[in-house]
DNA sequence: CCCTTTTATAGTCGGGCTGACCATAAAAGG
DNA sequence: CCTTTTATGGTCAGCCCGACTATAAAAGGG
């Protein structure tokens, strides 16, 4: 380590600060996560969440947005919503030195194929269940991200972030089913979604025809609500003591 | 700033990492927060949330627990639950240098008077509404903490953390009313609390007599549940577009 | 000592939401 | 033309909820 920082009357060791991103999308009805292949030690050749170091004059949110653009080549990063997940600071989570990492979640509609860029040797969308044995403590970060997203689906319109600008209620239901891992009753789901003011709004005149196999579904857009009242609670989670 | 850290092929500026604590309690039916008076610049003489720097070999959670013990002299810090709130990393939040701060919340039963220690010139319990114009961005952290705690009261037994080991349902209701800022109907509150499995359990044989003004209330202890099913939702929050 | 006040607790009742269904509509495919 | 598939509409009983009334058991005051 290089010199200690002088601050008040203490001498403080410096820390490296990074961001990690759990970027989730839905492909073919299954939850996928964006991973990059590490090019160097430690964990060379292992898959990891995209991320990187904070620059001297940017916030963690800015760094997360920059890294996302650099490592994935996504175009519309500016309009994308990033949510802080939590911060991981255990000593030893990076074998080389003290690294404190601020983790974020981001949700995308069905994704353009990612092309690795920046530090990442390669970038790929991986089915959530196949994303195991990641570098560092990224297994845990990813699990925390899924838990958090599942909770947010109950109280916020976050599910619409997985959908294109115009979507059917069937697509929205697929989001809930994929994230919660539970099948839902279609008529009841529709009734509850439409009962929440500001969750979704029908697009003025349209229905979707050519693609569908059955009766064409009505199209909706995300509504103005920031929170869902009443919430869309998951089916019976029993009271876990854990 | 002193030397930059060498990491991978980049040279990274070092950051100072701190923890800040929003420690809340209930006194006389009102929400109070633990504040310390700053002894030095910047913000000398201003009130601030307790906190401090991470040591080289401790996690943010460990640092938060240590700082809480040092600055308040509380005895039972080991059994106390700390929850990560979020991390604040905007450049300029500390006028001297880059400081990234991980904020925590902690909930206490009616509190032993805090005696300042460690860095803090003085430590005091301050009514939540009087805690304004704090140092740094602590106004915002404190507001975020209250929002978070309010949400947690809906889905977790967090409210019991404000109560002594044995408490009445009236005391528990005061917690909800103080945090949410809303009066609740007593019979309905009782019915809902008792309907949640594992939220509270009656203490084997007791009722509380001497202190009370009216009919003595039954005593309860916190139950084993980690989440509340069904949740105790706040009264009609309208769907805010914000 | 009685009566009022205060707090705890029990119960009631109608409306609304929920889950489990059943029914119908509108397309594609053979 | 008939089957399959998906979307959408409707029903119905049960539960939860908010609002409210009633009763019980203590303290306090005249």
Coordinates of C-alpha atoms (C1' of nucleotides) in Angstrom, one line a residue:
Chain A
X1 CA 0.0 0.0 0.0
X2 CA 1.1 3.5 -0.6
X3 CA 0.9 6.4 1.8
X4 CA -1.8 6.8 4.4
X5 CA -4.2 9.7 4.1
X6 CA -4.0 12.4 6.7
X7 CA -7.5 13.3 8.0
X8 CA -8.4 15.0 11.3
X9 CA -6.0 13.7 13.8
X10 CA -6.0 10.2 12.5
X11 CA -3.9 8.6 9.7
X12 CA -6.2 6.5 7.5
X13 CA -5.5 3.7 5.2
X14 CA -6.8 4.4 1.7
X15 CA -9.3 2.1 0.1
X16 CA -10.1 1.3 -3.5
X17 CA -13.7 1.9 -4.3
X18 CA -15.5 0.0 -7.1
X19 CA -19.0 -0.5 -8.5
X20 CA -20.5 -3.8 -9.5
X21 CA -23.6 -4.2 -11.6
X22 CA -26.3 -6.8 -11.6
X23 CA -27.8 -6.1 -15.0
X24 CA -30.9 -8.3 -15.6
X25 CA -33.1 -9.0 -18.5
X26 CA -35.7 -11.4 -19.8
X27 CA -34.9 -13.6 -22.7
X28 CA -37.4 -16.3 -23.9
X29 CA -39.2 -16.0 -20.6
X30 CA -36.1 -16.7 -18.5
X31 CA -34.2 -14.3 -16.3
X32 CA -30.7 -13.6 -17.7
X33 CA -27.8 -11.7 -16.2
X34 CA -25.0 -9.8 -18.0
X35 CA -21.6 -11.2 -17.2
X36 CA -18.1 -10.4 -18.3
X37 CA -15.1 -12.7 -18.6
X38 CA -12.1 -11.6 -16.5
X39 CA -8.9 -11.1 -18.5
X40 CA -6.5 -11.0 -15.7
X41 CA -5.7 -12.3 -12.2
X42 CA -7.2 -12.7 -9.8
X43 CA -10.0 -14.9 -11.1
X44 CA -8.6 -14.8 -14.7
X45 CA -11.0 -16.6 -17.1
X46 CA -13.8 -16.6 -14.5
X47 CA -17.1 -14.8 -15.2
X48 CA -17.9 -11.8 -13.1
X49 CA -20.4 -9.0 -12.8
X50 CA -19.4 -5.9 -14.9
X51 CA -18.0 -3.1 -12.9
X52 CA -14.9 -1.1 -12.2
X53 CA -13.2 1.6 -10.2
X54 CA -14.5 5.0 -9.3
X55 CA -12.7 7.9 -10.9
X56 CA -11.6 10.7 -8.7
X57 CA -14.5 13.0 -9.4
X58 CA -17.5 10.8 -10.0
X59 CA -20.1 9.4 -7.8
X60 CA -20.8 5.7 -7.6
X61 CA -23.9 6.2 -9.7
X62 CA -21.9 7.9 -12.4
X63 CA -19.2 5.3 -12.3
X64 CA -21.8 2.5 -12.6
X65 CA -23.4 4.2 -15.7
X66 CA -20.0 4.7 -17.3
X67 CA -18.9 1.2 -16.7
X68 CA -22.1 -0.2 -18.0
X69 CA -21.7 1.7 -21.2
X70 CA -18.0 0.8 -21.6
X71 CA -18.3 -2.9 -21.0
X72 CA -21.5 -3.6 -22.8
X73 CA -21.7 -1.0 -25.6
X74 CA -25.4 -0.3 -24.8
X75 CA -26.6 2.8 -26.5
X76 CA -29.4 4.1 -24.3
X77 CA -27.6 4.0 -21.0
X78 CA -28.5 7.6 -20.2
X79 CA -32.2 6.8 -19.8
X80 CA -31.6 3.6 -17.8
X81 CA -32.5 3.4 -14.2
X82 CA -29.8 2.2 -11.8
X83 CA -30.7 1.3 -8.2
X84 CA -28.2 0.9 -5.4
X85 CA -28.3 -2.6 -4.0
X86 CA -25.9 -2.5 -1.1
X87 CA -22.2 -2.1 -0.4
X88 CA -19.8 -5.0 0.2
X89 CA -16.8 -4.2 2.3
X90 CA -15.6 -7.5 3.9
X91 CA -11.8 -7.5 4.2
X92 CA -10.5 -10.2 1.9
X93 CA -13.2 -10.0 -0.7
X94 CA -10.5 -9.0 -3.1
X95 CA -7.3 -11.1 -2.5
X96 CA -5.0 -8.2 -3.4
X97 CA -6.1 -5.3 -1.3
X98 CA -9.0 -3.6 0.4
X99 CA -11.7 -3.0 -2.1
X100 CA -15.1 -1.6 -1.1
X101 CA -17.7 -2.1 -3.7
X102 CA -21.0 -0.4 -4.2
X103 CA -23.4 -2.8 -6.1
X104 CA -26.2 -1.7 -8.4
X105 CA -29.1 -3.3 -10.2
X106 CA -30.4 -2.4 -13.6
X107 CA -33.3 -3.9 -15.6
X108 CA -33.4 -4.0 -19.4
X109 CA -35.9 -5.1 -22.0
X110 CA -34.9 -8.0 -24.1
X111 CA -31.4 -7.2 -24.7
X112 CA -29.2 -6.4 -27.6
X113 CA -26.4 -8.9 -27.7
X114 CA -23.6 -7.5 -25.6
X115 CA -20.2 -7.1 -27.1
X116 CA -17.4 -7.0 -24.6
X117 CA -15.5 -3.8 -24.4
X118 CA -13.2 -1.9 -22.1
X119 CA -11.6 -4.2 -19.6
X120 CA -13.9 -7.1 -20.3
X121 CA -12.5 -9.8 -22.5
X122 CA -16.0 -10.9 -23.4
X123 CA -19.5 -10.0 -22.3
X124 CA -22.5 -12.4 -22.4
X125 CA -26.0 -12.8 -21.3
X126 CA -26.2 -15.9 -19.1
X127 CA -29.3 -17.6 -17.7
X128 CA -29.6 -16.7 -14.1
X129 CA -29.4 -20.3 -13.0
X130 CA -26.2 -20.9 -14.9
X131 CA -24.5 -17.9 -13.3
X132 CA -22.6 -19.7 -10.6
X133 CA -19.0 -19.7 -9.2
X134 CA -18.5 -16.1 -10.3
X135 CA -15.4 -14.2 -9.3
X136 CA -15.0 -12.5 -5.9
X137 CA -18.2 -12.4 -3.9
X138 CA -20.3 -11.9 -7.0
X139 CA -22.5 -15.0 -6.4
X140 CA -23.7 -13.4 -3.3
X141 CA -24.2 -10.0 -4.9
X142 CA -26.3 -11.6 -7.7
X143 CA -28.4 -13.5 -5.2
X144 CA -29.0 -10.3 -3.2
X145 CA -30.0 -8.6 -6.5
X146 CA -32.6 -11.2 -7.3
X147 CA -34.1 -11.0 -3.9
X148 CA -34.2 -7.2 -4.1
X149 CA -35.8 -7.2 -7.5
X150 CA -38.4 -9.7 -6.4
X151 CA -39.4 -7.4 -3.5
X152 CA -39.5 -4.4 -5.8
X153 CA -42.0 -6.1 -8.1
X154 CA -44.5 -6.1 -5.3
X155 CA -44.4 -2.4 -4.5
X156 CA -43.1 -0.7 -7.6
X157 CA -43.7 -0.8 -11.4
X158 CA -40.2 -2.1 -11.8
X159 CA -41.5 -5.0 -13.9
X160 CA -42.2 -2.6 -16.8
X161 CA -38.4 -2.0 -17.0
X162 CA -38.1 -5.5 -18.4
X163 CA -40.6 -4.8 -21.1
X164 CA -40.3 -2.8 -24.4
X165 CA -42.0 0.6 -24.5
X166 CA -45.3 -1.1 -25.5
X167 CA -46.1 -4.5 -24.1
X168 CA -48.9 -6.8 -23.5
X169 CA -50.2 -7.9 -20.1
X170 CA -49.0 -11.4 -20.9
X171 CA -45.4 -10.2 -21.3
X172 CA -45.7 -8.3 -18.0
X173 CA -47.0 -11.5 -16.3
X174 CA -44.0 -13.4 -17.7
X175 CA -41.7 -11.0 -15.9
X176 CA -43.4 -11.6 -12.6
X177 CA -43.4 -15.4 -13.1
X178 CA -39.7 -15.4 -14.1
X179 CA -38.5 -13.3 -11.2
X180 CA -40.7 -14.9 -8.6
X181 CA -40.4 -18.4 -10.0
X182 CA -44.1 -19.0 -9.6
X183 CA -46.9 -19.4 -12.2
X184 CA -49.7 -16.9 -11.8
X185 CA -53.4 -17.1 -12.8
X186 CA -53.8 -15.0 -15.9
X187 CA -57.3 -13.5 -15.3
X188 CA -56.5 -12.6 -11.7
X189 CA -53.1 -11.1 -12.7
X190 CA -54.9 -8.9 -15.3
X191 CA -57.5 -7.8 -12.8
X192 CA -55.0 -6.8 -10.2
X193 CA -52.7 -5.0 -12.6
X194 CA -55.5 -2.9 -14.0
X195 CA -56.8 -2.2 -10.5
X196 CA -53.6 -0.3 -9.6
X197 CA -53.9 3.3 -10.7
X198 CA -51.0 4.5 -12.8
X199 CA -49.3 1.1 -13.2
X200 CA -50.1 0.6 -16.9
X201 CA -52.0 2.7 -19.4
X202 CA -53.5 1.3 -22.7
X203 CA -51.9 2.6 -25.8
X204 CA -54.6 4.7 -27.6
X205 CA -55.8 2.5 -30.4
X206 CA -53.8 -0.7 -30.8
X207 CA -53.8 -4.4 -30.5
X208 CA -51.1 -6.8 -31.5
X209 CA -51.8 -9.2 -34.3
X210 CA -49.3 -10.8 -36.6
X211 CA -46.9 -12.2 -34.0
X212 CA -49.4 -13.8 -31.7
X213 CA -50.7 -17.3 -31.9
X214 CA -54.1 -16.7 -30.3
X215 CA -56.4 -13.7 -29.9
X216 CA -54.4 -10.5 -30.3
X217 CA -53.5 -8.8 -27.0
X218 CA -54.0 -5.2 -26.2
X219 CA -50.9 -3.1 -25.8
X220 CA -50.0 -1.0 -22.7
X221 CA -47.4 1.5 -21.7
X222 CA -45.9 2.1 -18.3
X223 CA -48.0 4.5 -16.3
X224 CA -46.9 7.4 -14.1
X225 CA -47.1 5.6 -10.7
X226 CA -43.9 5.3 -8.8
X227 CA -45.4 2.9 -6.2
X228 CA -48.1 0.3 -6.5
X229 CA -51.3 0.8 -4.4
X230 CA -52.4 -1.7 -3.7
X231 CA -49.3 -3.8 -4.0
X232 CA -49.1 -6.9 -6.0
X233 CA -48.2 -9.4 -3.3
X234 CA -46.6 -12.7 -4.2
X235 CA -48.8 -15.8 -3.6
X236 CA -48.6 -17.3 -0.1
X237 CA -45.0 -17.0 1.1
X238 CA -45.3 -18.7 4.5
X239 CA -43.8 -16.8 7.4
X240 CA -40.2 -17.9 7.4
X241 CA -38.4 -17.8 10.7
X242 CA -35.1 -17.3 9.0
Chain B
X1 CA -3.9 13.9 -1.6
X2 CA -1.1 11.4 -1.2
X3 CA 0.0 8.7 -3.6
X4 CA -2.3 6.9 -5.9
X5 CA -2.9 3.2 -5.6
X6 CA -1.5 0.9 -8.2
X7 CA -4.1 -1.7 -9.3
X8 CA -4.3 -3.7 -12.5
X9 CA -3.1 -1.4 -15.2
X10 CA -4.7 1.7 -13.8
X11 CA -3.6 4.1 -11.2
X12 CA -6.5 4.8 -8.8
X13 CA -7.0 7.6 -6.5
X14 CA -7.5 6.4 -2.9
X15 CA -10.7 7.1 -1.2
X16 CA -11.5 7.5 2.5
X17 CA -14.3 5.2 3.6
X18 CA -16.5 6.0 6.5
X19 CA -19.7 4.8 8.2
X20 CA -22.6 6.9 9.4
X21 CA -25.3 5.7 11.7
X22 CA -28.9 6.7 12.0
X23 CA -29.7 5.4 15.5
X24 CA -33.3 5.8 16.3
X25 CA -35.4 5.3 19.4
X26 CA -38.7 6.2 20.9
X27 CA -38.9 8.6 23.9
X28 CA -42.3 9.7 25.2
X29 CA -44.0 8.5 22.1
X30 CA -41.8 10.6 19.8
X31 CA -39.1 9.4 17.4
X32 CA -35.6 10.5 18.5
X33 CA -32.3 10.3 16.8
X34 CA -28.8 10.0 18.3
X35 CA -26.6 13.0 17.3
X36 CA -23.1 14.0 18.2
X37 CA -21.6 17.5 18.2
X38 CA -18.7 18.0 15.9
X39 CA -15.5 19.2 17.7
X40 CA -13.5 20.3 14.6
X41 CA -13.8 21.7 11.1
X42 CA -15.5 21.2 8.9
X43 CA -18.9 21.9 10.4
X44 CA -17.4 22.4 13.9
X45 CA -20.1 22.9 16.5
X46 CA -22.7 21.4 14.2
X47 CA -24.7 18.3 15.0
X48 CA -24.1 15.2 12.9
X49 CA -24.8 11.5 12.8
X50 CA -22.3 9.4 14.7
X51 CA -19.8 7.6 12.5
X52 CA -16.2 7.4 11.6
X53 CA -13.5 5.8 9.4
X54 CA -13.0 2.2 8.6
X55 CA -9.9 0.6 10.0
X56 CA -7.7 -1.3 7.6
X57 CA -9.0 -4.7 8.5
X58 CA -12.7 -4.3 9.4
X59 CA -15.9 -4.4 7.4
X60 CA -18.3 -1.5 7.3
X61 CA -20.6 -3.4 9.6
X62 CA -17.8 -3.9 12.1
X63 CA -16.8 -0.3 11.9
X64 CA -20.4 0.8 12.5
X65 CA -20.7 -1.3 15.6
X66 CA -17.4 -0.1 16.9
X67 CA -18.2 3.5 16.3
X68 CA -21.6 3.1 17.9
X69 CA -20.0 1.7 21.1
X70 CA -17.2 4.4 21.2
X71 CA -19.4 7.4 20.6
X72 CA -22.3 6.5 22.7
X73 CA -21.1 4.2 25.5
X74 CA -23.9 1.8 25.0
X75 CA -23.3 -1.6 26.6
X76 CA -25.3 -4.1 24.6
X77 CA -24.0 -3.1 21.2
X78 CA -23.1 -6.7 20.4
X79 CA -26.7 -7.9 20.3
X80 CA -27.9 -4.9 18.4
X81 CA -29.0 -5.2 14.8
X82 CA -27.5 -2.9 12.2
X83 CA -29.0 -2.6 8.7
X84 CA -27.2 -1.1 5.8
X85 CA -29.2 1.9 4.4
X86 CA -27.2 2.9 1.4
X87 CA -23.9 4.4 0.4
X88 CA -23.3 8.1 -0.3
X89 CA -20.5 8.9 -2.7
X90 CA -21.1 12.3 -4.3
X91 CA -17.9 14.2 -4.9
X92 CA -18.0 17.2 -2.6
X93 CA -20.0 15.8 0.2
X94 CA -17.0 16.3 2.4
X95 CA -15.3 19.6 1.6
X96 CA -11.8 18.4 2.2
X97 CA -11.5 15.2 0.1
X98 CA -13.3 12.3 -1.4
X99 CA -15.1 10.4 1.3
X100 CA -17.4 7.5 0.5
X101 CA -19.8 6.8 3.4
X102 CA -21.8 3.6 4.1
X103 CA -24.9 4.5 6.1
X104 CA -26.6 2.2 8.6
X105 CA -29.7 2.2 10.7
X106 CA -30.1 0.9 14.2
X107 CA -33.2 0.8 16.4
X108 CA -33.1 0.9 20.2
X109 CA -35.6 0.6 23.0
X110 CA -36.1 3.7 25.1
X111 CA -32.5 4.8 25.4
X112 CA -30.0 5.2 28.2
X113 CA -28.8 8.7 28.1
X114 CA -25.9 8.9 25.7
X115 CA -22.6 10.3 26.9
X116 CA -20.4 11.5 24.2
X117 CA -17.1 9.7 23.9
X118 CA -14.4 9.1 21.4
X119 CA -14.3 11.9 18.8
X120 CA -17.7 13.2 19.7
X121 CA -17.7 16.3 21.8
X122 CA -21.2 15.6 23.0
X123 CA -23.8 13.0 22.2
X124 CA -27.6 13.7 22.6
X125 CA -30.9 12.2 21.7
X126 CA -32.7 14.8 19.6
X127 CA -36.4 14.7 18.5
X128 CA -36.5 13.7 14.9
X129 CA -38.2 16.9 13.8
X130 CA -35.6 19.0 15.5
X131 CA -32.7 17.3 13.8
X132 CA -32.1 19.7 10.9
X133 CA -29.2 21.4 9.3
X134 CA -26.9 18.6 10.2
X135 CA -23.3 18.4 9.0
X136 CA -22.4 17.1 5.6
X137 CA -25.3 15.4 3.8
X138 CA -26.6 14.0 7.0
X139 CA -30.0 15.6 6.6
X140 CA -30.6 13.5 3.6
X141 CA -29.2 10.4 5.2
X142 CA -31.5 10.8 8.2
X143 CA -34.5 11.4 5.9
X144 CA -33.6 8.2 3.9
X145 CA -33.4 6.3 7.2
X146 CA -36.8 7.3 8.3
X147 CA -38.3 6.3 4.9
X148 CA -36.6 3.0 5.0
X149 CA -37.7 2.3 8.6
X150 CA -41.2 3.1 7.7
X151 CA -41.2 0.6 4.9
X152 CA -39.6 -2.0 7.1
X153 CA -42.4 -1.7 9.6
X154 CA -44.8 -3.0 7.0
X155 CA -43.0 -6.2 6.2
X156 CA -40.8 -7.0 9.1
X157 CA -41.1 -7.1 12.9
X158 CA -38.6 -4.2 13.1
X159 CA -41.0 -2.3 15.4
X160 CA -40.2 -4.7 18.3
X161 CA -36.6 -3.4 18.2
X162 CA -38.0 -0.1 19.6
X163 CA -39.6 -1.9 22.5
X164 CA -38.1 -3.5 25.7
X165 CA -38.0 -7.3 25.8
X166 CA -41.6 -7.4 27.1
X167 CA -44.0 -4.9 25.8
X168 CA -47.7 -4.2 25.4
X169 CA -49.6 -3.9 22.2
X170 CA -50.2 -0.3 23.0
X171 CA -46.5 0.3 23.1
X172 CA -46.0 -1.5 19.8
X173 CA -48.8 0.7 18.3
X174 CA -47.1 3.8 19.5
X175 CA -44.0 2.8 17.5
X176 CA -46.0 2.5 14.3
X177 CA -47.8 5.8 14.9
X178 CA -44.6 7.6 15.7
X179 CA -42.7 6.3 12.6
X180 CA -45.6 6.6 10.2
X181 CA -46.9 9.8 11.7
X182 CA -50.5 8.5 11.5
X183 CA -52.9 7.5 14.3
X184 CA -54.1 3.9 14.1
X185 CA -57.3 2.3 15.3
X186 CA -56.5 0.3 18.4
X187 CA -58.8 -2.7 18.1
X188 CA -57.9 -3.1 14.4
X189 CA -54.2 -2.8 15.1
X190 CA -54.5 -5.5 17.8
X191 CA -56.4 -7.8 15.5
X192 CA -53.9 -7.4 12.6
X193 CA -50.8 -7.9 14.8
X194 CA -52.2 -11.0 16.5
X195 CA -53.2 -12.4 13.0
X196 CA -49.5 -12.4 11.9
X197 CA -48.0 -15.8 12.9
X198 CA -44.7 -15.3 14.8
X199 CA -44.9 -11.5 15.1
X200 CA -45.5 -11.4 18.9
X201 CA -46.0 -14.1 21.5
X202 CA -47.8 -13.6 24.8
X203 CA -45.5 -13.9 27.9
X204 CA -46.6 -16.9 29.8
X205 CA -48.6 -15.5 32.7
X206 CA -48.4 -11.8 33.1
X207 CA -50.2 -8.6 32.8
X208 CA -49.0 -5.1 33.6
X209 CA -50.5 -3.3 36.5
X210 CA -48.9 -0.6 38.6
X211 CA -47.7 1.7 35.9
X212 CA -50.9 1.8 33.8
X213 CA -53.8 4.2 34.1
X214 CA -56.5 2.0 32.8
X215 CA -57.1 -1.7 32.5
X216 CA -53.7 -3.5 32.7
X217 CA -52.4 -4.7 29.4
X218 CA -51.1 -8.1 28.5
X219 CA -47.4 -8.4 27.9
X220 CA -45.8 -9.8 24.7
X221 CA -42.4 -10.7 23.5
X222 CA -41.0 -10.6 19.9
X223 CA -41.9 -13.7 18.0
X224 CA -39.7 -15.8 15.7
X225 CA -40.9 -14.4 12.4
X226 CA -38.4 -12.6 10.2
X227 CA -41.1 -11.3 7.8
X228 CA -44.7 -10.4 8.3
X229 CA -47.4 -12.3 6.5
X230 CA -49.7 -10.8 5.9
X231 CA -47.9 -7.4 6.0
X232 CA -49.1 -4.5 8.1
X233 CA -49.8 -2.0 5.4
X234 CA -50.0 1.7 6.1
X235 CA -53.4 3.3 5.8
X236 CA -54.2 4.7 2.4
X237 CA -51.1 6.1 0.8
X238 CA -52.4 7.4 -2.4
X239 CA -50.5 6.4 -5.5
X240 CA -48.0 9.2 -5.8
X241 CA -46.6 9.9 -9.2
X242 CA -43.4 11.1 -7.8
Chain C
dC1 C1' -67.1 5.1 48.4
dC2 C1' -69.1 6.1 44.1
dC3 C1' -68.4 8.0 39.8
dT4 C1' -65.7 9.5 36.1
dT5 C1' -61.8 8.8 33.3
dT6 C1' -58.6 6.0 31.0
dT7 C1' -56.9 2.1 28.7
dA8 C1' -57.5 -2.7 27.1
dT9 C1' -60.1 -6.0 24.8
dA10 C1' -64.1 -8.2 22.4
dG11 C1' -67.3 -8.2 18.9
dT12 C1' -70.1 -6.6 14.7
dC13 C1' -71.1 -5.4 10.0
dG14 C1' -70.8 -4.1 5.2
dG15 C1' -67.5 -3.4 1.4
dG16 C1' -63.7 -4.7 -1.2
dC17 C1' -60.2 -7.6 -2.6
dT18 C1' -58.7 -12.6 -3.5
dG19 C1' -58.2 -16.9 -5.3
dA20 C1' -60.3 -20.5 -7.9
dC21 C1' -62.9 -21.2 -11.4
dC22 C1' -65.8 -21.1 -15.9
dA23 C1' -67.0 -18.9 -20.3
dT24 C1' -66.4 -16.5 -24.5
dA25 C1' -63.7 -14.1 -28.3
dA26 C1' -60.4 -14.0 -31.8
dA27 C1' -56.6 -15.3 -34.1
dA28 C1' -53.4 -19.3 -36.4
dG29 C1' -52.8 -23.9 -38.3
dG30 C1' -54.0 -28.0 -40.2
Chain D
dC1 C1' -64.2 -26.3 -40.7
dC2 C1' -62.4 -27.7 -36.6
dT3 C1' -58.8 -27.6 -33.2
dT4 C1' -55.5 -25.2 -30.7
dT5 C1' -54.0 -21.2 -28.5
dT6 C1' -54.1 -16.9 -26.2
dA7 C1' -56.7 -12.9 -24.5
dT8 C1' -60.4 -11.3 -22.0
dG9 C1' -64.7 -11.2 -19.3
dG10 C1' -67.4 -12.9 -15.5
dT11 C1' -68.9 -15.4 -11.2
dC12 C1' -68.8 -16.7 -6.4
dA13 C1' -67.5 -17.8 -1.8
dG14 C1' -64.2 -16.5 1.7
dC15 C1' -61.2 -13.4 4.0
dC16 C1' -59.5 -9.2 5.4
dC17 C1' -60.3 -4.4 6.4
dG18 C1' -61.9 -0.1 8.2
dA19 C1' -65.4 2.0 11.1
dC20 C1' -67.7 1.5 14.9
dT21 C1' -70.0 -0.1 19.4
dA22 C1' -69.7 -2.4 23.7
dT23 C1' -67.6 -4.3 27.9
dA24 C1' -63.8 -4.9 31.4
dA25 C1' -60.6 -3.4 34.6
dA26 C1' -57.8 -0.4 36.6
dA27 C1' -56.6 4.8 38.7
dG28 C1' -58.2 9.3 40.5
dG29 C1' -61.1 12.7 42.5
dG30 C1' -64.7 14.5 45.1

